[in-house]
PDB file of C-alpha atoms and ligand atoms in Angstrom:
ATOM      1  CA  MET Q 215     -17.715   1.726  10.961  1.00  0.00           C
ATOM      2  CA  ASN Q 216     -15.711   4.584  12.463  1.00  0.00           C
ATOM      3  CA  THR Q 217     -12.274   3.410  11.483  1.00  0.00           C
ATOM      4  CA  ILE Q 218     -10.944   1.423   8.560  1.00  0.00           C
ATOM      5  CA  VAL Q 219      -7.992   0.092  10.550  1.00  0.00           C
ATOM      6  CA  SER Q 220      -7.711   0.166  14.319  1.00  0.00           C
ATOM      7  CA  ALA Q 221      -4.499  -1.065  15.958  1.00  0.00           C
ATOM      8  CA  ARG Q 222      -4.073  -1.410  19.731  1.00  0.00           C
ATOM      9  CA  GLY Q 223      -0.739  -2.597  21.094  1.00  0.00           C
ATOM     10  CA  VAL Q 224       0.201  -4.533  17.960  1.00  0.00           C
ATOM     11  CA  ASN Q 225       3.464  -6.471  18.196  1.00  0.00           C
ATOM     12  CA  ILE Q 226       4.942  -8.666  15.484  1.00  0.00           C
ATOM     13  CA  THR Q 227       7.778 -11.133  15.662  1.00  0.00           C
ATOM     14  CA  ARG Q 228       9.216 -12.775  12.551  1.00  0.00           C
ATOM     15  CA  GLY Q 229      11.638 -15.617  13.141  1.00  0.00           C
ATOM     16  CA  LYS Q 230      13.547 -14.464  16.220  1.00  0.00           C
ATOM     17  CA  ASN Q 231      13.180 -10.777  15.385  1.00  0.00           C
ATOM     18  CA  HIS Q 232      10.775  -8.479  17.188  1.00  0.00           C
ATOM     19  CA  ILE Q 233       9.820  -6.341  14.162  1.00  0.00           C
ATOM     20  CA  LEU Q 234       6.891  -4.114  15.168  1.00  0.00           C
ATOM     21  CA  HIS Q 235       6.665  -2.657  18.660  1.00  0.00           C
ATOM     22  CA  ASP Q 236       3.380  -1.872  20.350  1.00  0.00           C
ATOM     23  CA  LEU Q 237       1.710   0.020  17.505  1.00  0.00           C
ATOM     24  CA  THR Q 238      -1.495   1.896  18.301  1.00  0.00           C
ATOM     25  CA  PHE Q 239      -3.318   3.988  15.705  1.00  0.00           C
ATOM     26  CA  ASP Q 240      -6.645   4.499  13.924  1.00  0.00           C
ATOM     27  CA  LEU Q 241      -7.123   5.142  10.203  1.00  0.00           C
ATOM     28  CA  GLN Q 242     -10.210   6.955   8.957  1.00  0.00           C
ATOM     29  CA  PRO Q 243     -12.347   5.714   6.039  1.00  0.00           C
ATOM     30  CA  GLY Q 244     -11.888   7.391   2.671  1.00  0.00           C
ATOM     31  CA  SER Q 245      -8.389   8.628   3.394  1.00  0.00           C
ATOM     32  CA  ILE Q 246      -5.026   7.927   1.786  1.00  0.00           C
ATOM     33  CA  THR Q 247      -2.539   6.975   4.483  1.00  0.00           C
ATOM     34  CA  GLY Q 248       1.159   6.822   3.709  1.00  0.00           C
ATOM     35  CA  ILE Q 249       3.402   4.364   5.552  1.00  0.00           C
ATOM     36  CA  ILE Q 250       6.792   5.987   5.428  1.00  0.00           C
ATOM     37  CA  GLY Q 251      10.071   4.852   6.932  1.00  0.00           C
ATOM     38  CA  PRO Q 252      13.585   3.670   6.128  1.00  0.00           C
ATOM     39  CA  SER Q 253      14.243   0.301   4.534  1.00  0.00           C
ATOM     40  CA  GLY Q 254      13.708  -2.427   7.125  1.00  0.00           C
ATOM     41  CA  SER Q 255      11.522  -0.252   9.376  1.00  0.00           C
ATOM     42  CA  GLY Q 256       8.551  -2.625   9.106  1.00  0.00           C
ATOM     43  CA  LYS Q 257       6.282  -1.153   6.402  1.00  0.00           C
ATOM     44  CA  THR Q 258       5.734  -4.418   4.517  1.00  0.00           C
ATOM     45  CA  THR Q 259       5.300  -6.346   7.771  1.00  0.00           C
ATOM     46  CA  LEU Q 260       2.560  -3.968   8.919  1.00  0.00           C
ATOM     47  CA  MET Q 261       0.797  -4.225   5.561  1.00  0.00           C
ATOM     48  CA  ARG Q 262       0.958  -8.026   5.664  1.00  0.00           C
ATOM     49  CA  ALA Q 263      -0.724  -8.010   9.080  1.00  0.00           C
ATOM     50  CA  ILE Q 264      -3.464  -5.671   7.862  1.00  0.00           C
ATOM     51  CA  VAL Q 265      -4.271  -7.816   4.821  1.00  0.00           C
ATOM     52  CA  GLY Q 266      -4.290 -10.923   7.025  1.00  0.00           C
ATOM     53  CA  VAL Q 267      -1.211 -12.902   5.983  1.00  0.00           C
ATOM     54  CA  GLN Q 268       0.970 -12.120   8.989  1.00  0.00           C
ATOM     55  CA  LYS Q 269       0.538 -13.253  12.603  1.00  0.00           C
ATOM     56  CA  TYR Q 270       0.490 -10.543  15.233  1.00  0.00           C
ATOM     57  CA  GLU Q 271      -0.135  -9.995  18.919  1.00  0.00           C
ATOM     58  CA  GLY Q 272      -2.481  -7.314  20.205  1.00  0.00           C
ATOM     59  CA  ASP Q 273      -5.665  -6.045  18.658  1.00  0.00           C
ATOM     60  CA  LEU Q 274      -5.871  -5.270  14.947  1.00  0.00           C
ATOM     61  CA  GLU Q 275      -9.262  -4.540  13.426  1.00  0.00           C
ATOM     62  CA  VAL Q 276      -9.632  -4.042   9.677  1.00  0.00           C
ATOM     63  CA  LEU Q 277     -12.955  -3.095   8.041  1.00  0.00           C
ATOM     64  CA  GLY Q 278     -14.678  -3.925  11.326  1.00  0.00           C
ATOM     65  CA  HIS Q 279     -13.230  -7.450  11.692  1.00  0.00           C
ATOM     66  CA  GLN Q 280     -10.112  -8.920  13.250  1.00  0.00           C
ATOM     67  CA  ALA Q 281      -7.308  -8.831  10.674  1.00  0.00           C
ATOM     68  CA  GLY Q 282      -7.212 -12.123   8.812  1.00  0.00           C
ATOM     69  CA  ALA Q 283     -10.939 -12.847   9.374  1.00  0.00           C
ATOM     70  CA  LYS Q 284     -12.753 -14.624   6.542  1.00  0.00           C
ATOM     71  CA  ASP Q 285     -15.248 -11.749   6.289  1.00  0.00           C
ATOM     72  CA  ASN Q 286     -12.523  -9.567   4.814  1.00  0.00           C
ATOM     73  CA  ARG Q 287     -11.834 -11.921   1.931  1.00  0.00           C
ATOM     74  CA  GLY Q 288     -12.251 -10.114  -1.381  1.00  0.00           C
ATOM     75  CA  ARG Q 289     -12.631  -6.742   0.384  1.00  0.00           C
ATOM     76  CA  ILE Q 290      -8.938  -5.855   0.444  1.00  0.00           C
ATOM     77  CA  GLY Q 291      -6.804  -5.287  -2.660  1.00  0.00           C
ATOM     78  CA  TYR Q 292      -3.132  -6.007  -1.921  1.00  0.00           C
ATOM     79  CA  MET Q 293      -0.265  -5.101  -4.181  1.00  0.00           C
ATOM     80  CA  THR Q 294       2.856  -6.786  -2.829  1.00  0.00           C
ATOM     81  CA  GLN Q 295       6.296  -5.208  -3.108  1.00  0.00           C
ATOM     82  CA  ALA Q 296       7.423  -7.745  -5.716  1.00  0.00           C
ATOM     83  CA  ALA Q 297       5.145  -8.086  -8.750  1.00  0.00           C
ATOM     84  CA  SER Q 298       2.817 -11.019  -8.128  1.00  0.00           C
ATOM     85  CA  VAL Q 299       0.872 -11.652 -11.310  1.00  0.00           C
ATOM     86  CA  TYR Q 300       0.918 -14.583 -13.702  1.00  0.00           C
ATOM     87  CA  GLU Q 301       3.873 -14.442 -16.075  1.00  0.00           C
ATOM     88  CA  GLY Q 302       2.259 -16.749 -18.617  1.00  0.00           C
ATOM     89  CA  LEU Q 303      -0.955 -14.708 -18.927  1.00  0.00           C
ATOM     90  CA  THR Q 304      -1.402 -11.467 -20.834  1.00  0.00           C
ATOM     91  CA  VAL Q 305      -2.090  -8.137 -19.157  1.00  0.00           C
ATOM     92  CA  ARG Q 306      -5.787  -8.401 -19.955  1.00  0.00           C
ATOM     93  CA  GLU Q 307      -6.029 -12.042 -18.847  1.00  0.00           C
ATOM     94  CA  ASN Q 308      -4.395 -11.255 -15.522  1.00  0.00           C
ATOM     95  CA  LEU Q 309      -6.759  -8.377 -14.795  1.00  0.00           C
ATOM     96  CA  THR Q 310      -9.804 -10.365 -15.837  1.00  0.00           C
ATOM     97  CA  TYR Q 311      -8.706 -13.225 -13.596  1.00  0.00           C
ATOM     98  CA  PHE Q 312      -8.187 -10.991 -10.552  1.00  0.00           C
ATOM     99  CA  SER Q 313     -11.476  -9.185 -11.035  1.00  0.00           C
ATOM    100  CA  GLN Q 314     -13.326 -12.512 -11.296  1.00  0.00           C
ATOM    101  CA  LEU Q 315     -11.796 -13.647  -7.999  1.00  0.00           C
ATOM    102  CA  THR Q 316     -13.752 -10.942  -6.211  1.00  0.00           C
ATOM    103  CA  GLY Q 317     -16.936 -11.463  -8.227  1.00  0.00           C
ATOM    104  CA  GLU Q 318     -16.936  -7.788  -9.184  1.00  0.00           C
ATOM    105  CA  LYS Q 319     -18.166  -6.797 -12.664  1.00  0.00           C
ATOM    106  CA  ASN Q 320     -14.866  -5.757 -14.070  1.00  0.00           C
ATOM    107  CA  ASP Q 321     -13.568  -2.482 -15.371  1.00  0.00           C
ATOM    108  CA  THR Q 322     -10.535  -4.135 -16.936  1.00  0.00           C
ATOM    109  CA  GLU Q 323     -10.375  -1.918 -20.020  1.00  0.00           C
ATOM    110  CA  ASP Q 324     -10.472   1.319 -17.988  1.00  0.00           C
ATOM    111  CA  THR Q 325      -7.800  -0.008 -15.686  1.00  0.00           C
ATOM    112  CA  ILE Q 326      -5.550  -0.968 -18.611  1.00  0.00           C
ATOM    113  CA  GLU Q 327      -5.939   2.525 -19.994  1.00  0.00           C
ATOM    114  CA  PHE Q 328      -5.086   4.491 -16.877  1.00  0.00           C
ATOM    115  CA  LEU Q 329      -2.120   2.191 -16.238  1.00  0.00           C
ATOM    116  CA  GLY Q 330      -0.840   3.162 -19.682  1.00  0.00           C
ATOM    117  CA  LEU Q 331      -0.750  -0.457 -20.868  1.00  0.00           C
ATOM    118  CA  THR Q 332      -3.097  -0.240 -23.845  1.00  0.00           C
ATOM    119  CA  GLN Q 333      -0.401  -1.210 -26.317  1.00  0.00           C
ATOM    120  CA  GLN Q 334       0.732  -4.118 -24.136  1.00  0.00           C
ATOM    121  CA  ARG Q 335      -2.727  -5.426 -23.243  1.00  0.00           C
ATOM    122  CA  ASP Q 336      -2.296  -8.685 -25.200  1.00  0.00           C
ATOM    123  CA  GLN Q 337       1.345  -9.230 -24.270  1.00  0.00           C
ATOM    124  CA  LYS Q 338       2.300 -11.910 -21.781  1.00  0.00           C
ATOM    125  CA  VAL Q 339       3.581 -10.473 -18.502  1.00  0.00           C
ATOM    126  CA  SER Q 340       6.852 -12.364 -19.013  1.00  0.00           C
ATOM    127  CA  THR Q 341       7.608 -10.056 -21.969  1.00  0.00           C
ATOM    128  CA  LEU Q 342       7.010  -6.764 -20.102  1.00  0.00           C
ATOM    129  CA  SER Q 343       9.526  -4.368 -18.572  1.00  0.00           C
ATOM    130  CA  GLY Q 344       9.866  -4.219 -14.773  1.00  0.00           C
ATOM    131  CA  GLY Q 345       7.815  -1.035 -14.444  1.00  0.00           C
ATOM    132  CA  GLN Q 346       5.104  -2.438 -16.711  1.00  0.00           C
ATOM    133  CA  ARG Q 347       4.879  -5.587 -14.572  1.00  0.00           C
ATOM    134  CA  ASN Q 348       4.485  -3.456 -11.462  1.00  0.00           C
ATOM    135  CA  ARG Q 349       1.635  -1.653 -13.133  1.00  0.00           C
ATOM    136  CA  VAL Q 350      -0.115  -4.955 -13.907  1.00  0.00           C
ATOM    137  CA  SER Q 351       0.239  -5.835 -10.209  1.00  0.00           C
ATOM    138  CA  LEU Q 352      -1.312  -2.522  -9.254  1.00  0.00           C
ATOM    139  CA  GLY Q 353      -4.138  -3.188 -11.697  1.00  0.00           C
ATOM    140  CA  ALA Q 354      -4.715  -6.620 -10.152  1.00  0.00           C
ATOM    141  CA  ALA Q 355      -5.171  -5.002  -6.717  1.00  0.00           C
ATOM    142  CA  LEU Q 356      -7.587  -2.396  -8.120  1.00  0.00           C
ATOM    143  CA  VAL Q 357      -9.932  -4.320 -10.402  1.00  0.00           C
ATOM    144  CA  GLY Q 358     -12.020  -5.949  -7.681  1.00  0.00           C
ATOM    145  CA  LYS Q 359     -13.057  -2.495  -6.362  1.00  0.00           C
ATOM    146  CA  PRO Q 360     -11.963  -3.383  -2.824  1.00  0.00           C
ATOM    147  CA  ALA Q 361     -13.080  -1.402   0.236  1.00  0.00           C
ATOM    148  CA  LEU Q 362      -9.435  -1.109   1.268  1.00  0.00           C
ATOM    149  CA  LEU Q 363      -6.422  -0.906  -1.026  1.00  0.00           C
ATOM    150  CA  VAL Q 364      -3.024  -1.810   0.396  1.00  0.00           C
ATOM    151  CA  LEU Q 365      -0.233  -0.838  -1.981  1.00  0.00           C
ATOM    152  CA  ASP Q 366       3.382  -1.655  -1.135  1.00  0.00           C
ATOM    153  CA  GLU Q 367       5.565   0.839  -3.014  1.00  0.00           C
ATOM    154  CA  PRO Q 368       3.373   0.852  -6.127  1.00  0.00           C
ATOM    155  CA  THR Q 369       5.214   3.610  -7.957  1.00  0.00           C
ATOM    156  CA  VAL Q 370       8.772   2.419  -7.472  1.00  0.00           C
ATOM    157  CA  GLY Q 371      10.775   2.701 -10.688  1.00  0.00           C
ATOM    158  CA  LEU Q 372       8.050   4.584 -12.550  1.00  0.00           C
ATOM    159  CA  ASP Q 373       8.501   7.826 -14.499  1.00  0.00           C
ATOM    160  CA  PRO Q 374       6.890  11.074 -13.265  1.00  0.00           C
ATOM    161  CA  LEU Q 375       4.089  11.017 -15.847  1.00  0.00           C
ATOM    162  CA  THR Q 376       2.968   7.484 -14.982  1.00  0.00           C
ATOM    163  CA  ARG Q 377       3.244   8.291 -11.269  1.00  0.00           C
ATOM    164  CA  GLU Q 378       1.080  11.361 -11.756  1.00  0.00           C
ATOM    165  CA  ASN Q 379      -1.556   9.289 -13.606  1.00  0.00           C
ATOM    166  CA  ILE Q 380      -1.581   6.690 -10.879  1.00  0.00           C
ATOM    167  CA  TRP Q 381      -1.956   9.268  -8.123  1.00  0.00           C
ATOM    168  CA  SER Q 382      -4.780  11.084  -9.836  1.00  0.00           C
ATOM    169  CA  HIS Q 383      -6.518   7.753 -10.384  1.00  0.00           C
ATOM    170  CA  LEU Q 384      -6.068   6.786  -6.717  1.00  0.00           C
ATOM    171  CA  ARG Q 385      -7.467  10.183  -5.681  1.00  0.00           C
ATOM    172  CA  SER Q 386     -10.541   9.608  -7.843  1.00  0.00           C
ATOM    173  CA  LEU Q 387     -11.370   6.260  -6.185  1.00  0.00           C
ATOM    174  CA  ASP Q 388     -14.012   6.066  -3.515  1.00  0.00           C
ATOM    175  CA  THR Q 389     -11.964   3.802  -1.298  1.00  0.00           C
ATOM    176  CA  SER Q 390      -9.539   3.858   1.615  1.00  0.00           C
ATOM    177  CA  ILE Q 391      -5.903   3.470   0.663  1.00  0.00           C
ATOM    178  CA  LEU Q 392      -2.794   2.493   2.550  1.00  0.00           C
ATOM    179  CA  ILE Q 393       0.358   3.102   0.544  1.00  0.00           C
ATOM    180  CA  SER Q 394       4.046   2.757   1.362  1.00  0.00           C
ATOM    181  CA  SER Q 395       6.660   4.872  -0.308  1.00  0.00           C
ATOM    182  CA  HIS Q 396      10.204   6.135  -0.055  1.00  0.00           C
ATOM    183  CA  VAL Q 397       9.428   9.195  -2.114  1.00  0.00           C
ATOM    184  CA  MET Q 398       8.721  12.333  -0.130  1.00  0.00           C
ATOM    185  CA  ASP Q 399       6.647  14.126  -2.737  1.00  0.00           C
ATOM    186  CA  GLU Q 400       4.330  11.124  -2.548  1.00  0.00           C
ATOM    187  CA  ALA Q 401       4.193  11.323   1.232  1.00  0.00           C
ATOM    188  CA  ALA Q 402       3.108  14.936   0.789  1.00  0.00           C
ATOM    189  CA  ARG Q 403       0.108  13.805  -1.281  1.00  0.00           C
ATOM    190  CA  CYS Q 404      -1.257  11.613   1.520  1.00  0.00           C
ATOM    191  CA  ASP Q 405      -3.959  12.782   3.938  1.00  0.00           C
ATOM    192  CA  ASP Q 406      -2.249  11.061   6.794  1.00  0.00           C
ATOM    193  CA  ILE Q 407       1.216   9.660   7.474  1.00  0.00           C
ATOM    194  CA  LEU Q 408       2.435   6.827   9.686  1.00  0.00           C
ATOM    195  CA  LEU Q 409       6.172   7.301  10.163  1.00  0.00           C
ATOM    196  CA  LEU Q 410       7.985   4.113  11.199  1.00  0.00           C
ATOM    197  CA  ARG Q 411      11.523   3.609  12.361  1.00  0.00           C
ATOM    198  CA  ASP Q 412      12.874   0.265  13.601  1.00  0.00           C
ATOM    199  CA  GLY Q 413       9.308  -0.939  14.021  1.00  0.00           C
ATOM    200  CA  GLN Q 414       8.271   1.989  16.232  1.00  0.00           C
ATOM    201  CA  LEU Q 415       5.614   4.500  15.270  1.00  0.00           C
ATOM    202  CA  LEU Q 416       7.454   7.840  15.457  1.00  0.00           C
ATOM    203  CA  ALA Q 417       4.627  10.019  14.210  1.00  0.00           C
ATOM    204  CA  HIS Q 418       1.054   9.830  12.966  1.00  0.00           C
ATOM    205  CA  SER Q 419      -0.307  13.041  11.500  1.00  0.00           C
ATOM    206  CA  SER Q 420      -1.057  14.975   8.341  1.00  0.00           C
ATOM    207  CA  PRO Q 421       1.967  16.053   6.261  1.00  0.00           C
ATOM    208  CA  ALA Q 422       1.317  19.695   7.231  1.00  0.00           C
ATOM    209  CA  ASP Q 423       1.272  18.903  10.961  1.00  0.00           C
ATOM    210  CA  LEU Q 424       4.483  16.879  10.581  1.00  0.00           C
ATOM    211  CA  LEU Q 425       6.282  19.923   9.221  1.00  0.00           C
ATOM    212  CA  VAL Q 426       5.153  21.947  12.223  1.00  0.00           C
ATOM    213  CA  ALA Q 427       6.043  19.204  14.740  1.00  0.00           C
ATOM    214  CA  ALA Q 428       9.518  18.774  13.241  1.00  0.00           C
ATOM    215  CA  ASP Q 429      10.019  22.504  12.677  1.00  0.00           C
ATOM    216  CA  ALA Q 430      11.181  21.715   9.144  1.00  0.00           C
ATOM    217  CA  PRO Q 431      10.815  23.405   5.757  1.00  0.00           C
ATOM    218  CA  ASN Q 432       9.983  20.215   3.844  1.00  0.00           C
ATOM    219  CA  LEU Q 433       9.090  16.578   4.498  1.00  0.00           C
ATOM    220  CA  ASP Q 434      12.584  15.269   3.771  1.00  0.00           C
ATOM    221  CA  ALA Q 435      13.970  17.476   6.524  1.00  0.00           C
ATOM    222  CA  ALA Q 436      11.021  16.646   8.812  1.00  0.00           C
ATOM    223  CA  PHE Q 437      11.648  12.894   8.539  1.00  0.00           C
ATOM    224  CA  LEU Q 438      15.353  13.297   9.143  1.00  0.00           C
ATOM    225  CA  ASN Q 439      14.696  15.497  12.191  1.00  0.00           C
ATOM    226  CA  LEU Q 440      12.154  13.101  13.683  1.00  0.00           C
ATOM    227  CA  ILE Q 441      14.272  10.025  12.984  1.00  0.00           C
ATOM    228  CA  ARG Q 442      17.409  11.621  14.467  1.00  0.00           C
ATOM    229  CA  LYS Q 443      15.492  12.862  17.486  1.00  0.00           C
ATOM    230  CA  ALA Q 444      14.367   9.289  18.160  1.00  0.00           C
ATOM    231  CA  GLN Q 445      17.921   7.895  18.060  1.00  0.00           C
TER     232      GLN Q 445
HETATM  233  N1  LIG U 275      10.721 -13.798   7.484  1.00  0.00           N
HETATM  234  C1  LIG U 275      11.454 -12.987   8.246  1.00  0.00           C
HETATM  235  N2  LIG U 275      12.145 -13.460   9.305  1.00  0.00           N
HETATM  236  C2  LIG U 275      12.864 -12.632  10.101  1.00  0.00           C
HETATM  237  N3  LIG U 275      12.964 -11.303   9.923  1.00  0.00           N
HETATM  238  C3  LIG U 275      12.295 -10.782   8.870  1.00  0.00           C
HETATM  239  C4  LIG U 275      11.505 -11.583   7.991  1.00  0.00           C
HETATM  240  N4  LIG U 275      10.969 -10.779   7.062  1.00  0.00           N
HETATM  241  C5  LIG U 275      11.400  -9.533   7.331  1.00  0.00           C
HETATM  242  N5  LIG U 275      12.195  -9.529   8.414  1.00  0.00           N
HETATM  243  C6  LIG U 275      12.835  -8.351   9.024  1.00  0.00           C
HETATM  244  O1  LIG U 275      11.814  -7.463   9.417  1.00  0.00           O
HETATM  245  C7  LIG U 275      12.244  -6.113   9.307  1.00  0.00           C
HETATM  246  C8  LIG U 275      11.172  -5.308   8.592  1.00  0.00           C
HETATM  247  O2  LIG U 275      11.039  -5.776   7.265  1.00  0.00           O
HETATM  248  P1  LIG U 275       9.995  -5.129   6.259  1.00  0.00           P
HETATM  249  O3  LIG U 275      10.052  -5.915   5.018  1.00  0.00           O
HETATM  250  O4  LIG U 275       8.690  -5.013   6.958  1.00  0.00           O
HETATM  251  O5  LIG U 275      10.619  -3.662   6.072  1.00  0.00           O
HETATM  252  P2  LIG U 275      10.222  -2.503   5.052  1.00  0.00           P
HETATM  253  O6  LIG U 275      10.045  -1.261   5.876  1.00  0.00           O
HETATM  254  O7  LIG U 275       9.090  -2.935   4.208  1.00  0.00           O
HETATM  255  O8  LIG U 275      11.561  -2.338   4.185  1.00  0.00           O
HETATM  256  P3  LIG U 275      11.760  -1.921   2.625  1.00  0.00           P
HETATM  257  O9  LIG U 275      11.592  -0.428   2.568  1.00  0.00           O
HETATM  258  O10 LIG U 275      13.178  -2.330   2.368  1.00  0.00           O
HETATM  259  O11 LIG U 275      10.754  -2.664   1.822  1.00  0.00           O
HETATM  260  C9  LIG U 275      13.591  -6.159   8.574  1.00  0.00           C
HETATM  261  O12 LIG U 275      14.599  -5.953   9.526  1.00  0.00           O
HETATM  262  C10 LIG U 275      13.657  -7.563   8.026  1.00  0.00           C
HETATM  263  O13 LIG U 275      14.979  -8.017   7.983  1.00  0.00           O
HETATM  264 MG1  LIG U 276       8.901  -3.287   2.204  1.00  0.00          MG
END
């Protein structure tokens, strides 16, 4: 497989709204790709299509199959933007459940540790703070050791130390990762960036090349320049 995701002329309409416009790009295996863009630009919609829960037009291949194909079941770990784990189960029970879904021998204890949830491991999710719940959701996406991880704003609301732990863990994984974020220092950690605005792909390059293309001193300024130029 040469690409992990290959999009050719992908268009998505939700309700009456044309959300994503003619997206074409390839993502390489083993890389961390950031999907960056203002609120409402289509990041979640694109992720939904890639994991196979969103209809699209055009050609979208994921892990060598059409997006949504049965063959990809259990091969993609998806962390949705809103925490989506079982409130009535404990941290450990949730992670065990999600790892069993994929049939993978689980590394639940390691995952609990790097998420910083050791003390809460036997607490029900309903009794956790918002950031702790998000971390359980991230754990649920990770435990099946998927070939592709799709993480929709996984570090939102987390402190710098926890964010650092999560990033170093993601870096240590032997898997391809697609991650959306609003935080520019996170964009800078990605190998590759897809910059979206109003459902259009404004740029696809490494963070370093983006700085050059936008003639900007930092990524914040680069995004503003590119987004303004497109208006
Ligand atoms: N079910 C729906 N029906 C119609 N329009 C929708 C639907 N879901 C989302 N949209 C619209 O699609 C656009 C893209 O939404 P999406 O959730 O993909 O954005 P996003 O980039 O993830 O935003 P955020 O950063 O706020 O999470 C928005 O304008 C939104 O209003
Ligand atoms: Mg979103």
